[in-house]
């Protein structure tokens, strides 16, 4: 089915100047960028986005990292977009990420891991709506 998923190019990858290389991987895999914005997240925005991780030991470091510099946020649309994006990203820990994935090629550590992608249809719906109003999304149809 055609799905939408929320993708974030994290501060480490923005600082490395590889937004375009990452976008190219989405497009070559058949995913279309249907909404996008560059944002320097506030602490409140980052905490709200990652609310499900609030009790995890890495939460404070995660929020500090995600507010350390600008991020590029996009909604991706395409066939099986949620799983397709996760395949492109590779494992959360870049040391475990398969060769040729975004995290294997661009990420340094489990914190500075280049990209975020929604992990389920429910989180994709919440995460896309967290950053984009309906009228900021341009469906490809
Ligand atoms: P992301 O997909 O953005 O979702 C939560 C983030 O927390 C994750 O990527 C990692 O960058 C970060 N993180 C740090 N430590 C861990 C951990 N032990 N398990 C999962 N995620 C972690």
Short mmCIF file of N, CA and C and ligand atoms in Angstrom, two decimals:
data_model
loop_
_atom_site.label_atom_id
_atom_site.label_comp_id
_atom_site.label_asym_id
_atom_site.label_seq_id
_atom_site.Cartn_x
_atom_site.Cartn_y
_atom_site.Cartn_z
N UNK A 1 0.84 -1.20 0.00
CA UNK A 1 0.00 0.00 0.00
C UNK A 1 0.87 1.25 0.00
N UNK A 2 0.33 2.32 -0.52
CA UNK A 2 1.04 3.60 -0.47
C UNK A 2 0.94 4.13 0.95
N UNK A 3 2.08 4.44 1.53
CA UNK A 3 2.15 4.95 2.91
C UNK A 3 2.91 6.26 2.93
N UNK A 4 2.78 6.95 4.07
CA UNK A 4 3.64 8.09 4.38
C UNK A 4 4.43 7.78 5.63
N UNK A 5 5.65 8.30 5.71
CA UNK A 5 6.47 8.14 6.90
C UNK A 5 7.22 9.43 7.17
N UNK A 6 7.61 9.61 8.42
CA UNK A 6 8.32 10.83 8.82
C UNK A 6 9.81 10.49 8.89
N UNK A 7 10.59 11.32 8.25
CA UNK A 7 12.04 11.16 8.20
C UNK A 7 12.70 12.42 8.72
N UNK A 8 13.77 12.26 9.49
CA UNK A 8 14.56 13.42 9.94
C UNK A 8 16.02 13.16 9.59
N UNK A 9 16.64 14.12 8.88
CA UNK A 9 18.09 14.13 8.73
C UNK A 9 18.62 14.87 9.96
N UNK A 10 19.36 14.14 10.80
CA UNK A 10 19.75 14.65 12.12
C UNK A 10 20.91 15.66 12.04
N UNK A 11 21.18 16.35 13.16
CA UNK A 11 22.20 17.41 13.13
C UNK A 11 23.57 16.95 12.62
N UNK A 12 23.96 15.72 12.90
CA UNK A 12 25.29 15.26 12.42
C UNK A 12 25.34 15.22 10.90
N UNK A 13 24.27 14.73 10.27
CA UNK A 13 24.27 14.61 8.81
C UNK A 13 24.07 15.96 8.13
N UNK A 14 23.29 16.86 8.76
CA UNK A 14 23.17 18.22 8.22
C UNK A 14 24.55 18.89 8.26
N UNK A 15 25.28 18.73 9.38
CA UNK A 15 26.60 19.36 9.52
C UNK A 15 27.60 18.79 8.51
N UNK A 16 27.43 17.52 8.14
CA UNK A 16 28.32 16.88 7.15
C UNK A 16 27.98 17.25 5.72
N UNK A 17 26.86 18.00 5.54
CA UNK A 17 26.46 18.45 4.19
C UNK A 17 26.06 17.30 3.29
N UNK A 18 25.34 16.33 3.85
CA UNK A 18 24.91 15.18 3.04
C UNK A 18 23.39 15.07 2.94
N UNK A 19 22.66 16.20 3.13
CA UNK A 19 21.21 16.17 2.96
C UNK A 19 20.87 15.66 1.55
N UNK A 20 21.52 16.21 0.57
CA UNK A 20 21.22 15.84 -0.82
C UNK A 20 21.51 14.37 -1.12
N UNK A 21 22.62 13.88 -0.59
CA UNK A 21 22.94 12.46 -0.82
C UNK A 21 21.89 11.56 -0.19
N UNK A 22 21.40 11.97 0.98
CA UNK A 22 20.37 11.16 1.65
C UNK A 22 19.04 11.27 0.88
N UNK A 23 18.69 12.47 0.43
CA UNK A 23 17.46 12.63 -0.37
C UNK A 23 17.54 11.78 -1.65
N UNK A 24 18.71 11.73 -2.24
CA UNK A 24 18.88 10.95 -3.46
C UNK A 24 18.58 9.47 -3.22
N UNK A 25 18.96 8.98 -2.05
CA UNK A 25 18.67 7.57 -1.74
C UNK A 25 17.16 7.34 -1.62
N UNK A 26 16.47 8.28 -1.01
CA UNK A 26 15.00 8.15 -0.92
C UNK A 26 14.41 8.08 -2.32
N UNK A 27 14.82 9.01 -3.17
CA UNK A 27 14.21 9.10 -4.50
C UNK A 27 14.57 7.89 -5.36
N UNK A 28 15.81 7.42 -5.27
CA UNK A 28 16.21 6.25 -6.07
C UNK A 28 15.46 5.00 -5.63
N UNK A 29 15.01 4.99 -4.35
CA UNK A 29 14.25 3.84 -3.84
C UNK A 29 12.76 3.97 -4.12
N UNK A 30 12.35 5.03 -4.83
CA UNK A 30 10.94 5.18 -5.19
C UNK A 30 10.11 5.94 -4.17
N UNK A 31 10.79 6.55 -3.19
CA UNK A 31 10.06 7.37 -2.21
C UNK A 31 10.07 8.82 -2.67
N UNK A 32 8.94 9.50 -2.53
CA UNK A 32 8.83 10.91 -2.91
C UNK A 32 8.77 11.78 -1.67
N UNK A 33 9.48 12.91 -1.71
CA UNK A 33 9.41 13.89 -0.62
C UNK A 33 8.16 14.73 -0.86
N UNK A 34 7.19 14.63 0.06
CA UNK A 34 5.91 15.32 -0.13
C UNK A 34 5.73 16.49 0.84
N UNK A 35 6.70 16.69 1.74
CA UNK A 35 6.74 17.84 2.64
C UNK A 35 8.15 17.92 3.18
N UNK A 36 8.65 19.13 3.47
CA UNK A 36 10.00 19.26 4.02
C UNK A 36 10.18 20.61 4.69
N UNK A 37 10.95 20.62 5.75
CA UNK A 37 11.37 21.88 6.37
C UNK A 37 12.64 21.70 7.18
N UNK A 38 13.47 22.75 7.19
CA UNK A 38 14.65 22.75 8.04
C UNK A 38 14.31 23.52 9.31
N UNK A 39 14.65 22.92 10.45
CA UNK A 39 14.27 23.47 11.75
C UNK A 39 15.42 23.28 12.73
N UNK A 40 15.65 24.27 13.59
CA UNK A 40 16.50 24.03 14.76
C UNK A 40 15.53 23.77 15.91
N UNK A 41 15.37 22.50 16.27
CA UNK A 41 14.35 22.11 17.25
C UNK A 41 14.61 22.76 18.60
N UNK A 42 13.52 23.16 19.25
CA UNK A 42 13.61 23.57 20.66
C UNK A 42 13.63 22.32 21.54
N UNK A 43 14.01 22.50 22.79
CA UNK A 43 13.98 21.38 23.73
C UNK A 43 12.57 20.81 23.84
N UNK A 44 11.56 21.69 23.88
CA UNK A 44 10.17 21.24 24.00
C UNK A 44 9.76 20.42 22.78
N UNK A 45 10.13 20.88 21.60
CA UNK A 45 9.78 20.13 20.39
C UNK A 45 10.43 18.74 20.39
N UNK A 46 11.71 18.69 20.77
CA UNK A 46 12.42 17.40 20.76
C UNK A 46 11.86 16.46 21.83
N UNK A 47 11.59 16.99 23.01
CA UNK A 47 11.03 16.16 24.08
C UNK A 47 9.66 15.61 23.69
N UNK A 48 8.84 16.44 23.07
CA UNK A 48 7.51 15.99 22.65
C UNK A 48 7.59 14.95 21.55
N UNK A 49 8.50 15.16 20.61
CA UNK A 49 8.64 14.22 19.50
C UNK A 49 9.05 12.84 20.01
N UNK A 50 9.99 12.81 20.96
CA UNK A 50 10.53 11.55 21.47
C UNK A 50 9.89 11.14 22.80
N UNK A 51 8.66 11.59 23.06
CA UNK A 51 7.99 11.33 24.34
C UNK A 51 7.98 9.85 24.72
N UNK A 52 7.88 8.98 23.72
CA UNK A 52 7.82 7.54 24.04
C UNK A 52 9.12 7.04 24.68
N UNK A 53 10.21 7.79 24.53
CA UNK A 53 11.50 7.38 25.11
C UNK A 53 11.81 8.08 26.44
N UNK A 54 10.80 8.80 26.99
CA UNK A 54 11.04 9.66 28.15
C UNK A 54 11.71 8.95 29.32
N UNK A 55 11.37 7.67 29.53
CA UNK A 55 11.92 6.94 30.68
C UNK A 55 13.24 6.23 30.36
N UNK A 56 13.70 6.32 29.12
CA UNK A 56 14.92 5.60 28.75
C UNK A 56 16.14 6.37 29.24
N UNK A 57 17.22 5.63 29.59
CA UNK A 57 18.42 6.30 30.13
C UNK A 57 19.07 7.27 29.14
N UNK A 58 18.84 7.05 27.84
CA UNK A 58 19.48 7.91 26.85
C UNK A 58 18.65 9.14 26.48
N UNK A 59 17.49 9.35 27.15
CA UNK A 59 16.57 10.42 26.72
C UNK A 59 17.22 11.81 26.75
N UNK A 60 17.89 12.15 27.85
CA UNK A 60 18.46 13.49 27.96
C UNK A 60 19.52 13.72 26.88
N UNK A 61 20.37 12.71 26.64
CA UNK A 61 21.39 12.85 25.60
C UNK A 61 20.75 12.96 24.22
N UNK A 62 19.67 12.21 24.01
CA UNK A 62 18.97 12.24 22.72
C UNK A 62 18.41 13.64 22.45
N UNK A 63 17.76 14.22 23.46
CA UNK A 63 17.19 15.57 23.29
C UNK A 63 18.30 16.60 23.10
N UNK A 64 19.38 16.46 23.86
CA UNK A 64 20.51 17.41 23.72
C UNK A 64 21.08 17.33 22.31
N UNK A 65 21.24 16.11 21.80
CA UNK A 65 21.80 15.96 20.45
C UNK A 65 20.86 16.52 19.39
N UNK A 66 19.57 16.23 19.52
CA UNK A 66 18.62 16.64 18.48
C UNK A 66 18.38 18.14 18.47
N UNK A 67 18.79 18.84 19.54
CA UNK A 67 18.68 20.30 19.58
C UNK A 67 20.03 20.98 19.38
N UNK A 68 21.07 20.19 19.04
CA UNK A 68 22.43 20.74 18.95
C UNK A 68 22.68 21.50 17.65
N UNK A 69 21.80 21.35 16.68
CA UNK A 69 21.96 22.02 15.39
C UNK A 69 20.72 21.77 14.57
N UNK A 70 20.64 22.38 13.38
CA UNK A 70 19.44 22.21 12.56
C UNK A 70 19.26 20.78 12.08
N UNK A 71 17.99 20.43 11.87
CA UNK A 71 17.63 19.14 11.28
C UNK A 71 16.80 19.41 10.03
N UNK A 72 16.75 18.44 9.14
CA UNK A 72 15.90 18.52 7.95
C UNK A 72 14.81 17.47 8.12
N UNK A 73 13.57 17.94 8.13
CA UNK A 73 12.44 17.05 8.41
C UNK A 73 11.62 16.89 7.13
N UNK A 74 11.28 15.62 6.79
CA UNK A 74 10.48 15.40 5.59
C UNK A 74 9.48 14.28 5.79
N UNK A 75 8.38 14.40 5.06
CA UNK A 75 7.44 13.30 4.93
C UNK A 75 7.74 12.63 3.60
N UNK A 76 7.87 11.30 3.65
CA UNK A 76 8.14 10.50 2.45
C UNK A 76 6.89 9.70 2.12
N UNK A 77 6.60 9.59 0.83
CA UNK A 77 5.42 8.85 0.38
C UNK A 77 5.83 7.83 -0.67
N UNK A 78 5.25 6.65 -0.57
CA UNK A 78 5.51 5.61 -1.57
C UNK A 78 5.03 4.26 -1.10
N UNK A 79 5.22 3.27 -1.96
CA UNK A 79 4.82 1.90 -1.64
C UNK A 79 5.60 1.42 -0.41
N UNK A 80 4.89 0.96 0.61
CA UNK A 80 5.51 0.46 1.85
C UNK A 80 6.56 1.44 2.39
N UNK A 81 6.23 2.73 2.40
CA UNK A 81 7.23 3.76 2.72
C UNK A 81 7.88 3.57 4.09
N UNK A 82 7.12 3.08 5.07
CA UNK A 82 7.68 2.97 6.44
C UNK A 82 8.82 1.96 6.46
N UNK A 83 8.56 0.76 5.94
CA UNK A 83 9.60 -0.28 5.93
C UNK A 83 10.69 0.06 4.92
N UNK A 84 10.31 0.63 3.79
CA UNK A 84 11.31 0.97 2.77
C UNK A 84 12.32 1.96 3.33
N UNK A 85 11.83 2.96 4.08
CA UNK A 85 12.75 3.94 4.66
C UNK A 85 13.64 3.29 5.72
N UNK A 86 13.07 2.38 6.51
CA UNK A 86 13.88 1.70 7.53
C UNK A 86 14.96 0.83 6.88
N UNK A 87 14.63 0.21 5.74
CA UNK A 87 15.66 -0.56 5.03
C UNK A 87 16.78 0.34 4.54
N UNK A 88 16.42 1.52 4.03
CA UNK A 88 17.45 2.45 3.56
C UNK A 88 18.33 2.93 4.70
N UNK A 89 17.72 3.15 5.90
CA UNK A 89 18.48 3.70 7.04
C UNK A 89 19.47 2.70 7.61
N UNK A 90 19.08 1.42 7.72
CA UNK A 90 19.91 0.43 8.41
C UNK A 90 19.68 0.47 9.91
N UNK A 91 20.38 -0.39 10.64
CA UNK A 91 20.18 -0.54 12.08
C UNK A 91 20.45 0.76 12.83
N UNK A 92 19.73 0.94 13.96
CA UNK A 92 19.87 2.15 14.79
C UNK A 92 21.33 2.41 15.15
N UNK A 93 22.03 1.35 15.54
CA UNK A 93 23.45 1.47 15.85
C UNK A 93 24.26 1.30 14.56
N UNK A 94 24.94 2.35 14.11
CA UNK A 94 25.63 2.26 12.82
C UNK A 94 26.65 1.13 12.76
N UNK A 95 27.16 0.71 13.92
CA UNK A 95 28.12 -0.41 13.93
C UNK A 95 27.44 -1.71 13.52
N UNK A 96 26.12 -1.76 13.63
CA UNK A 96 25.35 -2.95 13.23
C UNK A 96 24.62 -2.76 11.90
N UNK A 97 24.77 -1.61 11.30
CA UNK A 97 24.02 -1.31 10.08
C UNK A 97 24.66 -1.99 8.88
N UNK A 98 23.82 -2.57 8.02
CA UNK A 98 24.31 -3.27 6.82
C UNK A 98 25.03 -2.31 5.89
N UNK A 99 26.02 -2.85 5.17
CA UNK A 99 26.77 -2.06 4.20
C UNK A 99 25.82 -1.44 3.19
N UNK A 100 26.10 -0.20 2.83
CA UNK A 100 25.29 0.48 1.83
C UNK A 100 24.08 1.20 2.38
N UNK A 101 23.81 1.05 3.68
CA UNK A 101 22.70 1.79 4.28
C UNK A 101 23.16 3.19 4.67
N UNK A 102 22.18 4.07 4.90
CA UNK A 102 22.51 5.47 5.24
C UNK A 102 23.35 5.52 6.52
N UNK A 103 22.96 4.75 7.52
CA UNK A 103 23.72 4.82 8.78
C UNK A 103 25.10 4.22 8.64
N UNK A 104 25.25 3.14 7.87
CA UNK A 104 26.60 2.58 7.66
C UNK A 104 27.49 3.61 6.96
N UNK A 105 26.92 4.37 6.05
CA UNK A 105 27.73 5.27 5.23
C UNK A 105 27.96 6.64 5.86
N UNK A 106 27.02 7.11 6.71
CA UNK A 106 27.12 8.49 7.17
C UNK A 106 27.12 8.66 8.68
N UNK A 107 26.82 7.61 9.48
CA UNK A 107 26.65 7.79 10.92
C UNK A 107 27.89 7.38 11.69
N UNK A 108 28.04 8.01 12.86
CA UNK A 108 29.23 7.78 13.69
C UNK A 108 28.93 6.96 14.93
N UNK A 109 27.73 7.09 15.49
CA UNK A 109 27.43 6.48 16.79
C UNK A 109 25.93 6.29 16.90
N UNK A 110 25.50 5.59 17.95
CA UNK A 110 24.06 5.36 18.12
C UNK A 110 23.32 6.67 18.39
N UNK A 111 23.99 7.67 18.93
CA UNK A 111 23.35 8.98 19.13
C UNK A 111 23.39 9.80 17.83
N UNK A 112 24.58 9.95 17.30
CA UNK A 112 24.74 10.68 16.04
C UNK A 112 24.58 9.67 14.91
N UNK A 113 23.32 9.27 14.66
CA UNK A 113 23.09 8.17 13.70
C UNK A 113 22.40 8.64 12.42
N UNK A 114 22.60 9.91 12.09
CA UNK A 114 22.30 10.48 10.75
C UNK A 114 20.83 10.68 10.42
N UNK A 115 19.98 9.72 10.73
CA UNK A 115 18.58 9.81 10.32
C UNK A 115 17.66 9.17 11.36
N UNK A 116 16.43 9.65 11.35
CA UNK A 116 15.33 9.01 12.07
C UNK A 116 14.26 8.63 11.06
N UNK A 117 13.56 7.52 11.32
CA UNK A 117 12.41 7.15 10.51
C UNK A 117 11.34 6.51 11.36
N UNK A 118 10.10 6.82 11.09
CA UNK A 118 8.99 6.22 11.85
C UNK A 118 9.09 4.70 11.80
N UNK A 119 8.69 4.04 12.91
CA UNK A 119 8.87 2.59 12.98
C UNK A 119 7.58 1.79 12.81
N UNK A 120 6.44 2.46 12.66
CA UNK A 120 5.17 1.73 12.51
C UNK A 120 4.15 2.69 11.89
N UNK A 121 3.03 2.15 11.37
CA UNK A 121 1.99 3.04 10.83
C UNK A 121 1.47 4.02 11.88
N UNK A 122 1.31 3.56 13.14
CA UNK A 122 0.80 4.47 14.17
C UNK A 122 1.79 5.59 14.46
N UNK A 123 3.09 5.25 14.56
CA UNK A 123 4.05 6.32 14.84
C UNK A 123 4.22 7.21 13.62
N UNK A 124 4.12 6.66 12.42
CA UNK A 124 4.22 7.51 11.23
C UNK A 124 3.10 8.55 11.21
N UNK A 125 1.90 8.13 11.54
CA UNK A 125 0.78 9.08 11.54
C UNK A 125 1.00 10.18 12.58
N UNK A 126 1.41 9.77 13.77
CA UNK A 126 1.65 10.76 14.84
C UNK A 126 2.80 11.69 14.46
N UNK A 127 3.89 11.13 13.96
CA UNK A 127 5.10 11.91 13.71
C UNK A 127 4.92 12.86 12.52
N UNK A 128 4.25 12.43 11.46
CA UNK A 128 4.00 13.35 10.34
C UNK A 128 3.15 14.52 10.83
N UNK A 129 2.11 14.21 11.60
CA UNK A 129 1.21 15.27 12.10
C UNK A 129 1.90 16.17 13.12
N UNK A 130 2.92 15.64 13.80
CA UNK A 130 3.65 16.44 14.80
C UNK A 130 4.35 17.62 14.11
N UNK A 131 4.85 17.40 12.91
CA UNK A 131 5.63 18.45 12.24
C UNK A 131 4.93 19.12 11.07
N UNK A 132 3.92 18.48 10.47
CA UNK A 132 3.31 19.06 9.28
C UNK A 132 1.79 19.14 9.41
N UNK A 133 1.25 20.32 9.11
CA UNK A 133 -0.20 20.46 8.96
C UNK A 133 -0.61 19.83 7.63
N UNK A 134 -1.88 19.45 7.52
CA UNK A 134 -2.36 18.82 6.28
C UNK A 134 -2.04 19.66 5.05
N UNK A 135 -2.17 20.99 5.18
CA UNK A 135 -1.96 21.84 4.01
C UNK A 135 -0.48 22.10 3.71
N UNK A 136 0.42 21.50 4.48
CA UNK A 136 1.86 21.56 4.18
C UNK A 136 2.34 20.30 3.47
N UNK A 137 1.45 19.36 3.22
CA UNK A 137 1.79 18.11 2.57
C UNK A 137 1.25 18.14 1.14
N UNK A 138 2.10 17.79 0.19
CA UNK A 138 1.73 17.82 -1.23
C UNK A 138 1.76 16.40 -1.77
N UNK A 139 0.65 15.68 -1.67
CA UNK A 139 0.63 14.27 -2.09
C UNK A 139 1.00 14.13 -3.56
N UNK A 140 1.72 13.05 -3.89
CA UNK A 140 2.13 12.84 -5.28
C UNK A 140 1.05 12.15 -6.09
N UNK A 141 0.13 11.50 -5.35
CA UNK A 141 -1.05 10.91 -6.00
C UNK A 141 -0.79 9.64 -6.71
P1 LIG B 1 15.84 7.31 16.52
O1 LIG B 1 15.36 6.40 15.46
O2 LIG B 1 15.85 8.76 16.24
O3 LIG B 1 14.96 7.06 17.85
C1 LIG B 1 15.48 7.27 19.14
C2 LIG B 1 16.96 7.53 19.14
O4 LIG B 1 17.60 7.36 20.39
C3 LIG B 1 17.65 6.56 18.22
O5 LIG B 1 17.34 6.88 16.90
C4 LIG B 1 19.11 6.73 18.65
O6 LIG B 1 19.76 7.78 17.95
C5 LIG B 1 18.99 7.14 20.13
N1 LIG B 1 19.51 6.15 21.03
C6 LIG B 1 20.55 6.31 21.88
N2 LIG B 1 20.77 5.20 22.60
C7 LIG B 1 19.86 4.28 22.20
C8 LIG B 1 19.58 2.93 22.55
N3 LIG B 1 20.30 2.28 23.48
N4 LIG B 1 18.56 2.30 21.93
C9 LIG B 1 17.82 2.94 20.99
N5 LIG B 1 18.04 4.22 20.61
C10 LIG B 1 19.06 4.89 21.19
#
